[in-house]
């Protein structure tokens, strides 16, 4: 069985907010916002448009066109984007499935916050390998920038949140059914998986969670513990907050880098590779110095073996698709490269999935 990504699509809104504007509103020096936080600018949604499903549909249509797949051929649509979507309790996946015309697919949702892309790809790969289905659509969107209060210094590490969407068409084929399919790891073969349609073939994944961070990033009101009310709105409790920023930083600092490296190494090992085989990392947007350190620890050059998304900011589980597209556009990601999708999300979960890029 070969599982491949045959279509890739992204969408970002037209409106932008610059690092200079964030600095002016927050009171944080512009140099810190642009250089340390890594936000030259980011995309933001207009209040009345570009809802999560709107952006997801646009990314999905681009991915389906890229794959040459009709939406009626999809067996499942998985939304793995933000829980902050068009409505509070609602299936974005079902709405997206209907809007793109995927009449033969069932819809489901998967939430791992900013660690979602590698895990959603892991989940759907397992489905394709074990169930009698052939094609899946992974779609994600985020506009959590709406939930950021630039006057709350405690949540400043979230000032990089931007908006956008991504979609991946993921297909499976038995090698006996697809005469052009090859073993995933055979980068020397001239044969082309999925008749040359594959953007990438999928290897193994890994993930780990430290649940002691579960309450470190919250929107205080809106859930069952503190339902929305006139009081919660008046008190500004419907934006993201970090109850103990110094405590979170003190506890997260020692464990974050080892966890990133651990899931990357485990995914590589499960795939039959090691760090020296790695060519490119599509990494969650984070402060610039830590981005560079992660790549350096993996034996890669941040200037050529990854892409820093400082013109997008952090778009939750959309980051990995944006980094793949940017890598292709800048010539950093080439056919034959071994790629690691590497992510982390509050909760705190770290995740990785290994791909062989095909072009």
XYZ file of C-alpha atoms in Angstrom:
359
model
C 0.000 0.000 0.000
C 1.269 3.447 -0.953
C -0.277 6.528 0.627
C 0.424 9.834 -1.046
C -0.477 13.485 -0.962
C -1.763 14.183 -4.458
C -3.119 17.687 -3.952
C -2.039 20.727 -1.942
C -3.949 23.967 -1.582
C -3.797 27.020 0.673
C -5.749 30.221 1.101
C -4.912 33.404 3.009
C -7.042 36.549 3.344
C -6.100 39.754 1.520
C -6.046 41.965 4.621
C -2.796 42.258 6.563
C -1.543 43.602 9.861
C 2.097 44.619 10.041
C 4.539 44.066 12.840
C 4.731 47.833 13.136
C 0.965 48.027 13.784
C 1.117 45.216 16.360
C 3.923 47.048 18.135
C 1.953 50.287 18.189
C -1.157 48.615 19.624
C 0.620 46.415 22.160
C 3.359 48.755 23.301
C 6.004 46.121 22.521
C 8.988 47.534 20.581
C 8.705 46.977 16.829
C 12.105 45.309 16.718
C 10.878 42.684 19.209
C 7.690 42.000 17.236
C 9.438 41.777 13.862
C 12.778 40.193 14.740
C 12.159 38.189 17.911
C 8.503 37.195 17.468
C 9.042 36.924 13.712
C 6.042 38.874 12.406
C 6.801 41.228 9.531
C 3.124 40.985 8.727
C 0.292 38.496 8.987
C -3.033 37.913 7.262
C -6.263 38.740 9.069
C -9.929 38.196 8.224
C -12.554 40.903 7.809
C -15.217 40.727 10.552
C -17.991 39.698 8.165
C -16.136 37.321 5.866
C -13.508 34.620 5.484
C -14.993 32.440 8.179
C -13.304 29.090 8.825
C -15.492 27.254 6.339
C -15.129 29.969 3.672
C -11.346 29.704 3.798
C -11.437 25.906 4.019
C -13.600 25.626 0.899
C -11.202 27.831 -1.087
C -8.182 25.785 0.014
C -10.057 22.526 -0.647
C -11.010 23.563 -4.174
C -7.368 24.425 -4.886
C -6.160 21.071 -3.524
C -8.729 19.079 -5.498
C -7.769 20.910 -8.695
C -4.099 20.253 -7.946
C -4.822 16.539 -7.507
C -7.169 16.275 -10.464
C -9.704 14.637 -8.149
C -13.454 15.161 -8.388
C -15.036 15.879 -4.976
C -17.488 13.013 -5.532
C -14.515 10.629 -5.441
C -13.677 11.562 -1.839
C -14.501 9.008 0.853
C -13.881 11.206 3.906
C -13.378 14.890 4.691
C -11.446 15.636 7.892
C -11.408 19.152 9.364
C -8.409 19.565 11.685
C -8.409 23.335 12.048
C -9.322 25.697 14.834
C -12.190 24.980 17.213
C -12.978 28.687 16.843
C -15.094 28.540 13.716
C -18.341 29.837 12.261
C -20.438 28.627 15.214
C -19.518 27.454 18.704
C -21.003 23.938 18.658
C -21.139 22.881 15.045
C -19.560 20.626 12.413
C -17.418 22.660 10.058
C -16.461 19.393 8.360
C -20.058 18.683 7.390
C -20.528 22.196 6.002
C -17.306 21.998 3.979
C -18.250 18.565 2.631
C -21.573 19.929 1.411
C -20.150 23.117 -0.090
C -17.479 21.364 -2.151
C -19.919 18.719 -3.408
C -18.293 15.718 -1.737
C -21.581 13.827 -1.826
C -20.029 10.383 -1.247
C -17.826 11.355 1.714
C -18.509 11.312 5.402
C -17.317 14.258 7.483
C -15.403 14.233 10.745
C -13.229 16.553 12.824
C -9.916 16.162 14.631
C -8.508 18.694 17.101
C -4.915 18.843 18.283
C -4.690 22.630 18.034
C -1.393 23.728 16.458
C -0.042 20.154 16.416
C -2.906 19.079 14.176
C -1.412 18.695 10.693
C 1.003 15.789 11.327
C -1.565 14.016 13.504
C -4.455 14.415 11.050
C -2.211 13.071 8.290
C -1.249 10.173 10.569
C -4.889 9.395 11.302
C -6.082 9.477 7.711
C -3.080 7.458 6.513
C -4.019 4.722 8.977
C -7.606 4.807 7.697
C -6.515 4.544 4.090
C -4.223 1.622 4.907
C -6.839 -0.355 6.830
C -10.275 0.592 5.490
C -11.802 0.051 2.037
C -11.469 3.748 1.128
C -9.233 5.393 -1.445
C -9.314 9.179 -1.101
C -9.475 11.672 1.756
C -9.416 15.442 2.109
C -7.672 17.041 5.080
C -8.694 20.647 5.565
C -7.856 23.216 8.232
C -8.467 26.891 8.880
C -7.728 29.386 11.614
C -8.721 32.927 12.430
C -7.790 32.788 16.099
C -6.233 36.202 15.567
C -9.756 37.368 16.459
C -9.196 36.054 19.991
C -5.941 37.929 20.626
C -6.015 40.940 22.963
C -2.981 43.081 22.162
C -3.441 44.867 25.466
C -2.853 41.635 27.408
C 0.903 41.308 27.789
C 0.469 37.907 29.452
C -0.629 36.464 26.090
C 2.050 38.183 24.018
C 3.443 34.903 22.655
C 0.162 34.641 20.708
C 0.534 38.033 19.026
C 1.874 36.136 15.991
C -1.484 34.427 15.334
C -2.612 34.904 11.722
C -5.399 33.625 9.506
C -5.621 31.211 6.590
C -6.503 27.704 5.471
C -4.927 24.601 3.962
C -6.067 21.396 2.310
C -4.433 18.133 1.341
C -5.851 15.429 -0.904
C -4.535 12.101 0.392
C -4.946 8.912 -1.627
C -4.027 5.252 -1.293
C -3.230 2.629 -3.908
C -2.106 -0.962 -3.745
C 1.079 -1.316 -5.744
C -0.606 -4.048 -7.719
C -3.372 -1.628 -8.694
C -1.046 1.273 -9.530
C 1.656 0.121 -11.917
C 3.593 3.340 -11.366
C 3.609 3.094 -7.562
C 6.910 2.428 -5.843
C 8.115 1.781 -2.343
C 7.976 5.015 -0.358
C 11.608 5.094 0.552
C 12.975 4.333 -2.910
C 14.124 7.807 -3.863
C 16.327 6.426 -6.653
C 13.448 4.852 -8.563
C 12.286 6.500 -11.773
C 8.745 5.214 -11.292
C 6.148 7.767 -10.235
C 3.579 6.992 -7.538
C -0.044 7.606 -8.543
C 0.897 7.950 -12.185
C 3.030 10.999 -11.447
C 0.286 12.823 -9.535
C 1.823 12.472 -6.077
C 3.153 15.627 -4.481
C 4.561 13.456 -1.688
C 4.436 9.935 -0.339
C 3.706 9.464 3.349
C 5.949 7.671 5.822
C 5.533 7.253 9.589
C 4.517 9.626 12.370
C 5.109 10.221 16.072
C 3.562 12.347 18.802
C 3.758 12.942 22.537
C 1.780 14.982 25.057
C 2.548 16.634 28.375
C -0.913 17.238 29.776
C 0.404 19.310 32.683
C 0.160 22.270 30.277
C -3.545 21.701 29.571
C -4.756 24.801 31.452
C -1.957 27.175 30.515
C -3.702 28.719 27.488
C -7.456 29.230 27.701
C -10.330 31.446 26.662
C -11.729 31.916 30.186
C -15.416 32.197 29.259
C -17.719 30.536 26.772
C -17.530 26.926 27.964
C -19.526 24.982 30.524
C -17.339 26.136 33.427
C -18.151 29.789 32.727
C -20.905 30.150 30.149
C -21.128 33.369 28.167
C -23.009 36.172 29.852
C -23.238 39.939 29.893
C -20.697 39.879 32.713
C -18.137 37.736 30.865
C -18.388 39.970 27.811
C -18.030 43.106 29.911
C -14.957 41.659 31.647
C -13.291 40.740 28.337
C -13.141 37.022 29.082
C -13.699 35.890 25.499
C -10.115 36.353 24.331
C -7.165 34.016 24.822
C -5.301 34.287 28.093
C -2.322 32.726 29.846
C -3.140 32.572 33.586
C 0.494 32.051 34.648
C 2.815 33.238 31.846
C 6.018 33.104 33.861
C 5.196 29.683 35.254
C 4.359 28.348 31.799
C 7.579 29.739 30.362
C 9.632 28.284 33.217
C 8.107 24.822 32.795
C 7.947 24.779 28.977
C 11.488 25.973 28.355
C 13.284 22.793 29.499
C 10.928 20.349 27.725
C 9.987 21.945 24.395
C 13.177 21.432 22.374
C 13.713 17.837 23.591
C 10.086 17.048 22.709
C 10.401 18.485 19.184
C 13.552 16.455 18.614
C 12.060 13.330 20.178
C 9.018 13.191 17.882
C 11.137 14.040 14.828
C 13.634 11.298 15.649
C 10.895 8.756 16.371
C 9.049 9.505 13.126
C 12.316 9.235 11.195
C 13.262 5.961 12.882
C 9.828 4.448 12.256
C 10.225 5.467 8.617
C 13.635 3.831 8.347
C 15.646 7.066 8.329
C 17.781 9.193 10.610
C 18.572 12.899 10.956
C 21.297 12.805 8.301
C 18.677 11.770 5.714
C 16.484 14.794 6.392
C 16.407 17.594 3.791
C 13.595 19.950 4.811
C 11.422 20.677 7.851
C 7.984 22.325 7.667
C 7.820 23.750 11.164
C 5.209 25.526 13.268
C 5.832 29.284 13.339
C 7.555 30.318 16.572
C 10.037 32.941 17.651
C 12.864 33.179 15.143
C 15.694 32.093 17.438
C 13.889 28.906 18.466
C 12.981 28.073 14.860
C 16.651 28.305 13.937
C 17.699 26.259 16.952
C 15.313 23.394 16.155
C 16.616 23.141 12.586
C 20.208 23.450 13.742
C 19.741 20.632 16.271
C 18.359 18.474 13.458
C 21.528 19.128 11.459
C 19.848 21.476 8.972
C 20.532 24.992 7.760
C 17.635 27.351 8.650
C 18.489 29.489 5.626
C 17.895 26.681 3.128
C 16.294 23.648 4.806
C 13.129 25.232 6.172
C 11.022 28.345 5.683
C 10.319 30.979 8.318
C 6.741 32.183 7.937
C 7.292 35.787 8.986
C 4.933 37.108 6.296
C 2.095 34.881 7.600
C 2.643 34.528 11.328
C 1.357 31.424 13.054
C -1.742 29.986 11.344
C -2.322 27.039 13.690
C -2.206 23.690 11.833
C -2.039 25.483 8.458
C 1.655 26.310 9.014
C 2.992 23.057 7.585
C 1.180 23.442 4.239
C 2.287 27.077 3.969
C 5.885 26.017 4.615
C 5.662 23.301 1.945
C 4.346 25.752 -0.647
C 6.918 28.376 0.278
C 9.689 25.777 0.103
C 8.700 24.867 -3.452
C 8.316 28.508 -4.530
C 11.764 29.443 -3.187
C 13.537 26.351 -4.521
C 14.348 25.053 -1.047
C 12.135 21.980 -1.428
C 12.898 19.746 -4.408
C 11.751 16.354 -5.721
C 13.396 13.528 -3.777
C 13.786 15.536 -0.564
C 12.948 13.850 2.724
C 10.622 16.138 4.676
C 9.431 16.280 8.255
C 6.185 18.037 9.138
C 6.973 19.148 12.696
C 4.474 20.845 14.986
C 3.486 21.638 18.546
C 0.253 22.820 20.094
C -0.861 24.029 23.475
C -2.066 21.251 25.657
C 0.881 20.462 25.121
C 1.364 18.085 22.185
C 4.310 17.708 19.823
C 3.898 15.813 16.531
C 5.808 14.811 13.404
C 5.120 13.053 10.108
C 7.764 12.153 7.527
C 7.196 12.575 3.768
C 9.159 11.923 0.607
C 8.576 14.978 -1.569
C 7.827 14.150 -5.204
C 7.236 17.582 -6.696
